[in-house]
Coordinates of C-alpha atoms and ligand atoms in Angstrom, one line a residue:
M1 CA 253.8 113.8 -55.3
I2 CA 251.2 116.4 -56.1
E3 CA 247.7 115.3 -58.4
T4 CA 247.6 117.5 -61.3
P5 CA 244.0 116.9 -62.6
S6 CA 245.1 115.3 -66.3
G7 CA 248.0 113.0 -64.5
A8 CA 250.3 115.7 -66.3
A9 CA 253.7 116.5 -64.7
R10 CA 254.3 119.0 -62.0
P11 CA 254.7 122.5 -63.6
L12 CA 257.8 124.0 -63.7
P13 CA 258.0 127.0 -61.3
A14 CA 257.7 130.6 -62.4
T15 CA 260.7 132.6 -63.2
R16 CA 259.1 135.7 -62.8
L17 CA 256.2 136.9 -60.8
L18 CA 253.6 139.8 -61.4
L19 CA 252.2 141.6 -58.5
F20 CA 249.4 144.0 -59.8
G21 CA 248.2 146.4 -57.0
A22 CA 251.4 146.2 -56.2
T23 CA 251.7 149.4 -54.4
G24 CA 248.5 148.6 -52.3
D25 CA 247.8 147.7 -48.7
L26 CA 247.6 144.3 -49.3
S27 CA 250.9 144.2 -50.8
K28 CA 252.4 146.3 -48.4
R29 CA 251.2 144.5 -45.4
M30 CA 251.4 140.8 -46.4
L31 CA 252.9 140.2 -50.3
L32 CA 255.9 141.6 -49.9
P33 CA 257.1 140.7 -47.1
S34 CA 255.9 137.1 -47.6
L35 CA 258.1 137.8 -51.0
Y36 CA 260.6 138.6 -48.8
A37 CA 260.5 135.7 -46.6
L38 CA 260.6 133.3 -49.3
H39 CA 263.7 135.0 -50.5
A40 CA 265.6 135.6 -47.3
E41 CA 264.9 131.6 -46.6
K42 CA 266.2 130.6 -50.1
L43 CA 263.0 129.0 -51.5
I44 CA 262.6 131.1 -54.8
A45 CA 265.1 130.5 -57.3
P46 CA 267.2 133.3 -57.2
G47 CA 266.3 133.9 -60.5
L48 CA 262.7 135.1 -60.3
R49 CA 261.9 138.5 -61.6
I50 CA 259.2 140.2 -59.5
V51 CA 257.7 142.7 -61.6
G52 CA 255.7 145.1 -58.8
T53 CA 253.3 147.1 -61.4
A54 CA 250.4 150.0 -60.2
R55 CA 248.9 153.2 -61.6
S56 CA 251.0 155.2 -60.0
D57 CA 254.4 156.9 -62.3
L58 CA 257.5 155.5 -60.7
D59 CA 260.6 153.8 -61.5
D60 CA 261.9 151.0 -60.0
D61 CA 264.4 152.9 -57.6
A62 CA 261.0 154.4 -56.3
F63 CA 258.9 150.4 -56.0
R64 CA 261.8 149.8 -53.8
A65 CA 262.0 152.8 -51.9
I66 CA 258.0 151.5 -51.4
A67 CA 258.9 148.2 -50.9
G68 CA 261.7 148.5 -48.5
Q69 CA 259.3 151.1 -46.1
A70 CA 256.9 148.6 -46.2
L71 CA 259.2 145.5 -44.9
D72 CA 260.5 148.0 -42.4
T73 CA 256.8 148.8 -40.8
Y74 CA 255.6 145.2 -41.5
L75 CA 258.6 142.8 -40.6
P76 CA 258.6 141.6 -37.4
A77 CA 262.5 141.9 -35.7
D78 CA 264.0 138.9 -36.2
L79 CA 263.0 138.8 -40.0
K80 CA 264.9 141.8 -40.5
D81 CA 268.4 141.8 -42.0
D82 CA 269.7 144.9 -43.7
E83 CA 272.2 142.4 -46.6
T84 CA 268.9 140.5 -47.4
I85 CA 266.2 143.2 -47.4
A86 CA 268.9 145.2 -50.0
A87 CA 270.0 141.7 -52.0
F88 CA 265.4 141.0 -52.6
L89 CA 265.1 144.5 -53.1
D90 CA 267.1 144.5 -55.8
R91 CA 264.5 141.8 -58.0
L92 CA 262.4 144.2 -57.3
R93 CA 261.2 145.9 -60.9
Y94 CA 258.2 148.3 -61.6
V95 CA 256.2 148.9 -64.6
A96 CA 253.3 151.6 -64.4
V97 CA 250.3 150.2 -65.5
D98 CA 246.7 151.3 -65.8
A99 CA 244.8 148.1 -65.6
S100 CA 241.6 150.1 -67.0
D101 CA 243.5 150.4 -70.1
P102 CA 243.8 147.4 -72.1
T103 CA 246.2 148.6 -75.1
G104 CA 248.6 149.9 -72.3
F105 CA 250.2 146.7 -71.7
A106 CA 253.1 147.0 -74.1
S107 CA 255.8 148.4 -71.8
L108 CA 255.0 145.5 -69.3
A109 CA 255.2 143.3 -72.0
E110 CA 258.2 144.8 -73.2
A111 CA 259.9 144.6 -69.2
V112 CA 259.1 140.8 -68.6
G113 CA 260.3 139.8 -72.0
A114 CA 256.1 138.4 -72.9
G115 CA 257.5 136.5 -76.5
E116 CA 259.3 134.5 -74.1
E117 CA 257.9 131.3 -73.1
Q118 CA 258.8 131.3 -69.5
P119 CA 256.8 130.0 -66.6
T120 CA 254.3 133.4 -65.0
A121 CA 253.0 133.8 -62.3
I122 CA 250.2 137.1 -61.9
Y123 CA 248.9 138.1 -58.8
L124 CA 245.8 140.3 -59.3
S125 CA 245.1 141.8 -56.2
T126 CA 243.7 145.4 -57.5
A127 CA 239.8 145.7 -57.1
P128 CA 237.6 143.1 -59.5
S129 CA 235.6 145.5 -61.5
L130 CA 240.1 146.0 -63.1
F131 CA 240.0 142.1 -63.8
G132 CA 238.3 142.6 -66.8
S133 CA 240.7 145.2 -68.7
T134 CA 243.3 144.1 -66.7
I135 CA 242.9 139.8 -68.3
A136 CA 242.2 141.7 -71.3
G137 CA 246.1 143.8 -71.2
L138 CA 247.6 140.9 -70.7
Q139 CA 246.4 139.0 -73.3
A140 CA 246.8 141.5 -75.9
A141 CA 250.4 141.6 -74.2
G142 CA 251.4 138.2 -75.0
L143 CA 251.1 136.6 -71.6
D144 CA 248.4 134.2 -71.4
G145 CA 250.4 131.6 -72.8
A146 CA 250.2 127.8 -71.2
N147 CA 252.9 128.4 -68.8
V148 CA 250.5 131.4 -67.3
R149 CA 249.5 130.7 -63.7
I150 CA 247.2 134.0 -62.3
G151 CA 246.3 134.2 -58.6
L152 CA 243.0 136.2 -57.4
E153 CA 242.6 137.8 -54.5
K154 CA 239.1 138.4 -53.3
P155 CA 236.6 139.9 -53.4
L156 CA 235.5 137.6 -56.5
G157 CA 232.4 139.4 -57.6
H158 CA 229.8 140.3 -54.6
D159 CA 226.8 138.0 -55.6
L160 CA 226.8 134.2 -57.8
A161 CA 226.4 136.6 -61.3
S162 CA 229.1 139.2 -60.5
S163 CA 230.9 136.6 -59.1
A164 CA 230.4 134.0 -62.6
A165 CA 231.4 137.3 -65.1
I166 CA 235.1 137.2 -63.2
N167 CA 235.3 133.8 -63.6
D168 CA 234.6 133.9 -67.3
A169 CA 236.5 136.6 -68.1
V170 CA 239.5 135.2 -66.5
A171 CA 238.1 131.8 -68.2
A172 CA 238.9 133.5 -71.7
A173 CA 242.3 133.5 -70.9
Y174 CA 243.4 131.0 -68.7
T175 CA 242.0 127.2 -67.9
E176 CA 241.1 126.2 -64.6
E177 CA 244.3 124.9 -63.4
Q178 CA 245.7 128.2 -64.1
T179 CA 243.7 129.5 -62.5
F180 CA 244.7 130.6 -58.3
R181 CA 241.5 131.9 -56.2
I182 CA 242.9 133.4 -53.0
D183 CA 241.1 132.5 -50.0
H184 CA 244.4 133.5 -47.6
Y185 CA 242.6 131.0 -44.9
L186 CA 244.0 127.9 -46.7
G187 CA 247.3 129.5 -46.5
K188 CA 246.9 129.7 -42.6
E189 CA 249.1 127.1 -41.0
T190 CA 246.6 126.2 -38.4
V191 CA 243.2 125.6 -41.3
Q192 CA 245.8 123.4 -43.0
N193 CA 246.6 121.4 -39.8
L194 CA 242.7 120.8 -39.3
L195 CA 243.2 118.1 -42.2
A196 CA 245.5 116.4 -40.3
L197 CA 243.6 116.2 -37.1
R198 CA 240.7 114.8 -39.2
F199 CA 243.0 112.7 -41.4
G200 CA 246.5 111.5 -40.0
N201 CA 244.4 110.7 -37.0
R202 CA 242.4 107.1 -36.3
L203 CA 240.6 108.7 -33.4
F204 CA 238.4 110.9 -34.5
E205 CA 237.2 110.0 -37.6
P206 CA 234.4 107.1 -36.4
L207 CA 232.8 109.8 -34.4
W208 CA 232.9 112.8 -36.8
N209 CA 229.2 112.3 -37.8
A210 CA 225.4 113.3 -36.9
E211 CA 226.1 109.9 -34.7
G212 CA 228.5 111.0 -32.7
I213 CA 228.7 114.9 -33.2
D214 CA 226.2 117.1 -31.6
H215 CA 226.8 120.6 -33.5
V216 CA 229.2 122.3 -34.5
Q217 CA 230.1 125.8 -33.9
I218 CA 232.9 128.0 -36.2
T219 CA 233.4 132.0 -34.6
V220 CA 235.8 134.2 -36.7
S221 CA 235.8 137.3 -33.7
E222 CA 237.2 140.4 -34.6
T223 CA 238.2 143.5 -32.4
V224 CA 239.1 146.0 -35.5
G225 CA 236.3 148.1 -36.7
L226 CA 236.0 149.7 -40.3
E227 CA 239.5 150.6 -40.2
G228 CA 239.6 152.8 -43.2
R229 CA 238.1 150.6 -45.7
V230 CA 235.1 152.7 -45.9
S231 CA 235.2 152.5 -49.9
Y232 CA 235.4 148.3 -49.9
Y233 CA 233.1 147.1 -46.6
D234 CA 230.5 149.7 -46.5
G235 CA 227.9 148.0 -48.5
V236 CA 229.1 144.5 -48.4
G237 CA 228.9 143.4 -45.0
A238 CA 230.4 140.5 -43.0
L239 CA 227.9 137.6 -44.6
R240 CA 230.2 138.3 -48.0
D241 CA 233.3 139.6 -46.9
M242 CA 234.3 136.7 -44.3
L243 CA 231.5 133.9 -44.4
Q244 CA 230.9 133.2 -48.0
N245 CA 234.3 132.9 -48.5
H246 CA 236.7 131.8 -45.3
M247 CA 233.8 130.7 -42.9
L248 CA 231.9 128.8 -45.3
Q249 CA 235.7 127.6 -46.2
L250 CA 236.5 126.1 -43.1
L251 CA 233.0 124.7 -42.7
A252 CA 233.6 122.6 -45.9
L253 CA 237.2 121.5 -44.5
V254 CA 235.0 120.1 -41.0
A255 CA 232.9 118.5 -42.5
M256 CA 234.1 116.5 -46.1
E257 CA 234.7 113.9 -46.5
A258 CA 237.8 112.0 -46.7
P259 CA 239.8 113.2 -50.3
A260 CA 241.4 110.1 -51.7
R261 CA 244.9 112.1 -51.8
F262 CA 246.2 115.7 -50.0
G263 CA 246.1 116.9 -53.8
P264 CA 244.0 119.7 -55.5
R265 CA 241.2 117.8 -57.6
S266 CA 240.7 115.4 -54.0
V267 CA 240.6 118.1 -51.8
R268 CA 238.6 120.4 -53.6
D269 CA 236.0 117.5 -54.7
E270 CA 234.6 116.8 -51.2
K271 CA 235.0 120.5 -50.4
V272 CA 232.5 121.6 -53.2
K273 CA 230.4 118.4 -51.7
V274 CA 229.6 119.8 -49.1
L275 CA 229.3 123.1 -50.0
R276 CA 226.6 121.7 -52.0
S277 CA 224.7 120.3 -49.9
L278 CA 224.0 123.0 -47.6
R279 CA 220.4 123.2 -47.2
P280 CA 219.0 126.7 -48.7
I281 CA 218.6 129.3 -45.6
D282 CA 215.7 131.7 -48.0
R283 CA 212.3 133.8 -47.2
A284 CA 211.1 131.2 -45.2
T285 CA 214.0 130.4 -42.8
A286 CA 216.2 133.9 -43.0
A287 CA 214.4 135.3 -39.8
T288 CA 214.8 132.3 -37.9
H289 CA 218.2 130.9 -39.0
S290 CA 220.2 134.3 -39.1
V291 CA 221.1 137.2 -37.4
T292 CA 222.7 139.8 -38.1
G293 CA 224.5 142.8 -36.9
Q294 CA 225.7 146.2 -36.7
Y295 CA 228.2 148.2 -34.0
G296 CA 227.6 151.0 -31.9
E297 CA 229.5 152.7 -29.4
G298 CA 231.0 150.5 -26.4
A299 CA 234.4 149.7 -25.5
V300 CA 237.0 147.6 -26.9
A301 CA 240.2 146.4 -24.8
G302 CA 239.5 149.2 -22.1
K303 CA 238.6 151.2 -25.1
A304 CA 236.0 153.6 -25.9
V305 CA 235.4 153.3 -29.7
P306 CA 233.1 155.1 -32.0
G307 CA 230.0 153.1 -33.8
Y308 CA 230.0 151.9 -37.3
A309 CA 227.5 154.5 -38.3
D310 CA 229.7 157.5 -37.1
E311 CA 232.8 155.5 -38.5
L312 CA 231.4 155.8 -41.9
G313 CA 229.9 159.0 -41.2
R314 CA 226.5 158.2 -41.8
A315 CA 223.3 156.0 -41.1
S316 CA 223.8 152.6 -43.2
A317 CA 221.9 148.7 -43.3
T318 CA 225.1 147.1 -43.5
E319 CA 226.0 144.0 -40.7
T320 CA 229.0 144.4 -39.3
F321 CA 228.3 140.5 -37.3
V322 CA 226.6 137.3 -38.8
A323 CA 225.2 134.5 -37.2
V324 CA 223.8 131.8 -39.0
K325 CA 222.2 128.1 -38.4
A326 CA 223.7 126.0 -40.9
H327 CA 222.7 122.4 -41.7
V328 CA 224.8 120.1 -44.1
D329 CA 221.9 118.2 -45.6
N330 CA 223.7 114.7 -46.2
W331 CA 224.1 110.8 -44.4
R332 CA 227.1 111.8 -42.5
W333 CA 225.8 115.3 -40.8
A334 CA 221.7 114.5 -41.1
G335 CA 220.5 117.1 -37.9
V336 CA 223.9 118.2 -37.2
P337 CA 223.4 122.1 -37.0
F338 CA 226.5 124.5 -38.1
Y339 CA 226.2 127.5 -35.7
L340 CA 228.7 130.1 -37.7
R341 CA 228.8 133.4 -36.6
T342 CA 231.1 136.5 -37.6
G343 CA 231.8 140.2 -36.4
K344 CA 233.8 143.2 -36.0
R345 CA 234.2 144.5 -32.5
L346 CA 233.4 142.0 -30.6
P347 CA 235.0 141.8 -27.1
N348 CA 237.9 139.4 -28.5
R349 CA 239.9 138.3 -31.5
H350 CA 239.8 134.7 -32.1
S351 CA 239.2 132.0 -34.6
E352 CA 237.8 128.8 -33.2
I353 CA 236.2 125.7 -34.1
Y354 CA 234.4 124.5 -31.5
I355 CA 232.6 120.5 -32.3
Q356 CA 229.9 119.2 -29.1
F357 CA 230.3 115.4 -29.1
R358 CA 226.9 113.8 -28.0
Q359 CA 226.2 112.6 -25.0
V360 CA 227.0 109.0 -23.6
P361 CA 223.8 106.9 -24.3
H362 CA 223.8 105.9 -20.5
S363 CA 225.2 107.2 -17.2
I364 CA 226.4 105.1 -15.0
F365 CA 227.3 107.4 -12.2
G366 CA 223.7 108.5 -12.5
S367 CA 222.8 106.9 -9.3
R368 CA 226.0 108.3 -7.4
G369 CA 224.6 112.0 -8.4
A370 CA 227.7 112.6 -11.1
V371 CA 226.6 114.6 -13.8
L372 CA 228.2 114.3 -17.7
Q373 CA 229.1 117.2 -19.4
S374 CA 229.7 115.4 -23.2
N375 CA 232.7 115.6 -24.9
K376 CA 234.0 118.9 -27.0
L377 CA 237.1 119.5 -29.4
L378 CA 237.9 122.8 -29.7
I379 CA 240.2 123.7 -32.4
R380 CA 241.8 127.2 -31.7
L381 CA 242.8 128.4 -34.8
Q382 CA 244.1 132.6 -34.1
P383 CA 245.7 134.7 -32.2
E384 CA 247.2 131.2 -31.0
E385 CA 246.8 127.4 -32.1
S386 CA 245.6 124.7 -29.7
I387 CA 243.6 121.8 -29.4
S388 CA 242.0 120.6 -26.6
L389 CA 239.8 117.9 -26.2
Y390 CA 237.3 118.2 -22.5
T391 CA 237.2 114.8 -20.9
M392 CA 235.4 113.5 -18.1
A393 CA 237.5 112.9 -15.3
K394 CA 236.6 112.1 -11.5
E395 CA 237.6 114.6 -8.4
P396 CA 240.3 113.1 -6.6
G397 CA 238.4 111.9 -3.1
L398 CA 236.7 109.1 -1.6
D399 CA 233.2 109.9 -2.8
R400 CA 230.9 109.2 0.3
E401 CA 228.8 112.4 -0.5
G402 CA 228.3 111.0 -4.2
I403 CA 231.0 110.8 -7.3
R404 CA 232.3 114.4 -8.6
L405 CA 233.3 114.0 -12.2
R406 CA 235.1 117.4 -13.9
E407 CA 235.3 118.5 -17.4
V408 CA 239.2 118.7 -18.1
P409 CA 240.8 120.1 -21.1
L410 CA 243.4 117.6 -22.7
D411 CA 245.1 120.3 -23.9
L412 CA 247.8 120.2 -27.0
S413 CA 249.2 123.8 -27.7
L414 CA 250.9 123.2 -30.9
T415 CA 252.6 126.6 -30.9
T416 CA 254.8 125.4 -27.6
A417 CA 255.1 121.4 -29.5
F418 CA 256.4 123.1 -32.0
A419 CA 258.5 126.1 -30.6
G420 CA 261.1 126.2 -33.1
F421 CA 259.6 126.7 -36.0
R422 CA 258.9 129.7 -37.6
R423 CA 255.5 130.7 -37.9
R424 CA 254.6 132.0 -41.6
I425 CA 251.5 133.9 -42.5
A426 CA 249.0 132.1 -45.3
Y427 CA 250.5 134.9 -48.1
E428 CA 254.2 132.8 -48.1
R429 CA 252.7 129.4 -48.2
L430 CA 250.0 130.6 -51.2
L431 CA 252.5 132.7 -53.1
L432 CA 255.4 130.1 -52.9
D433 CA 252.5 127.4 -54.3
L434 CA 251.1 129.7 -56.8
I435 CA 255.1 130.5 -58.5
E436 CA 255.5 126.8 -58.2
G437 CA 251.9 125.8 -59.4
D438 CA 250.2 123.5 -57.0
P439 CA 246.2 124.7 -56.7
T440 CA 245.5 122.4 -53.8
L441 CA 244.8 125.5 -51.4
F442 CA 242.8 127.2 -54.0
V443 CA 239.3 127.4 -54.4
R444 CA 238.4 126.2 -57.5
R445 CA 235.4 127.5 -59.4
D446 CA 232.2 125.7 -58.7
E447 CA 233.5 126.0 -54.8
V448 CA 233.6 130.0 -55.4
E449 CA 229.8 129.9 -56.9
A450 CA 228.1 127.0 -54.8
Q451 CA 229.3 129.4 -52.3
W452 CA 227.8 132.3 -53.6
Q453 CA 224.8 130.6 -54.6
W454 CA 224.1 129.8 -50.5
V455 CA 224.8 133.4 -50.0
D456 CA 222.6 135.4 -52.2
A457 CA 219.7 133.3 -51.2
I458 CA 220.6 134.1 -47.5
R459 CA 220.1 137.9 -48.8
D460 CA 217.8 137.2 -51.0
G461 CA 215.2 135.7 -47.3
W462 CA 217.0 139.1 -45.5
A463 CA 215.6 141.5 -47.9
A464 CA 211.9 139.9 -48.3
A465 CA 211.5 139.0 -44.5
G466 CA 212.8 142.6 -43.7
V467 CA 215.6 141.4 -42.1
Q468 CA 217.6 144.3 -40.9
P469 CA 221.1 144.9 -38.6
R470 CA 220.4 145.2 -35.0
P471 CA 222.5 146.9 -33.1
Y472 CA 225.1 145.9 -30.8
A473 CA 227.6 147.9 -28.5
A474 CA 231.0 147.5 -29.7
G475 CA 233.2 144.9 -27.2
T476 CA 230.3 142.8 -27.2
W477 CA 229.4 139.6 -28.8
G478 CA 226.6 140.8 -31.0
P479 CA 222.7 141.7 -30.7
S480 CA 221.1 139.2 -28.0
A481 CA 219.3 137.5 -30.8
A482 CA 222.1 135.6 -31.8
I483 CA 222.7 134.1 -28.3
A484 CA 218.7 133.3 -29.1
L485 CA 220.3 132.2 -32.1
T486 CA 221.3 128.7 -30.4
E487 CA 220.2 129.3 -27.2
R488 CA 216.4 128.4 -29.0
D489 CA 218.1 124.6 -29.3
G490 CA 219.8 124.0 -26.1
V491 CA 222.9 125.1 -27.5
S492 CA 225.4 128.3 -25.6
W493 CA 228.3 130.4 -27.9
H494 CA 231.5 129.1 -26.5
D495 CA 233.1 132.4 -26.0
Ligands
BG6_527 C1 239.4 139.6 -44.8 C2 238.4 140.2 -44.7 O1 239.4 138.7 -46.2 O2 239.9 139.0 -43.8 C3 238.7 141.9 -43.4 O3 238.2 141.2 -46.0 C4 239.4 140.6 -42.1 O4 237.8 142.4 -43.1 C5 240.0 139.8 -42.8 O5 239.3 141.5 -41.5 C6 240.3 138.9 -41.5 O6 242.2 137.5 -41.4 P1 242.7 137.4 -40.5 O7 243.6 136.6 -41.1 O8 243.1 138.3 -39.6 O9 241.7 136.5 -39.5

């Protein structure tokens, strides 16, 4: 069922999982709760050992206490069950490892039985600056065999060169097939649903091109601000934090050709073609095709919030908002703009893809005074999952004063349609795929590097053109220039 790059058989599920950064924020909020959910649903084998590692000097019990606390805080109430939690915690082991010192991995090797030929999954959710020494340590400990898979959490570098350096360090120990780069958006059910919508229905594909589509908008808006992530976020900014990865992956899924099958090679081959077809936004176009912003004080959901510089405690040139007008230069998408925007401290939290179709070629209702609007397809990814197809319908009446047509949504609420299903968080899917060895929903090196190449050119363009983030009040849709970016083309953002 699963395409493997060489046509080889599907790998064996891992019998041990090593979690680097096991006491960190991501582990507590996402990884441990996800593993618990997989355990509770018996989706991971009873024999799978989970070994947490971090720098702190803890024993198994102390780590279990941290994990128990994390489950208590982050698990939804309906998933909590004392007996199941106890059994899950019982699976956990802990080994203190200083990831910056490759010679200190001996105790880890001993604890996990590194010499044994067991299928192993490793998840690095540490700072990327530690990836190199961690991989050297894993190699020294013999944890680099053909049956090992390694998952890498973002950020994978801050530009093409640093990303390539990380990829090279990983490639020194693991093949591309063993390397699972995480973009948690690909683990979201709704994002996978995009493929179902596009390729599970006959309806859309004939129109899914420059002939049928006027433009595409992708918005990922957040209400949160810095959230205490000062050391990570400042100097990174919205372009590198969100657009380089999650949003370009969404764009690739919207724009790609139909893959031959839902398998790792087919899907990723098609995505990378799109990413390589992105028209560079460079010094000549940076100022006209992109807008950056930084939030000042304002109010979100009726609550007063400070500005970015106040949260940070100093002035900064980091953008907390970015909007770009992108083009995919290929036959299918010639001339179709893709407007992308993302930002922090915007009015609400939502992620959506908005596709505006072209007008009908001729309106038969014009002589009767009716105004037609073009069809739109709105795919809401979060917080709630829905698909709406806006279609023209006639208002009821005898039309003595002309025909009135109105836009009416054909609504498909996936939350309602699949009401009996538990909504899983992205990491459940990704961890299970890593454990089972299915790389379809992970990002291949050529994709990540194509993403960086495009983003680096934008940043160079900003530097050359002196583009600085424009202020916007928290709780608004970014600087007014972001509105002008689309309005110049006669397009309004869908808010
Ligand atoms: C992360 C970014 O990758 O994605 C964060 O680093 C951002 O800044 C987060 O808040 C958004 O993820 P989600 O799943 O909440 O949309």
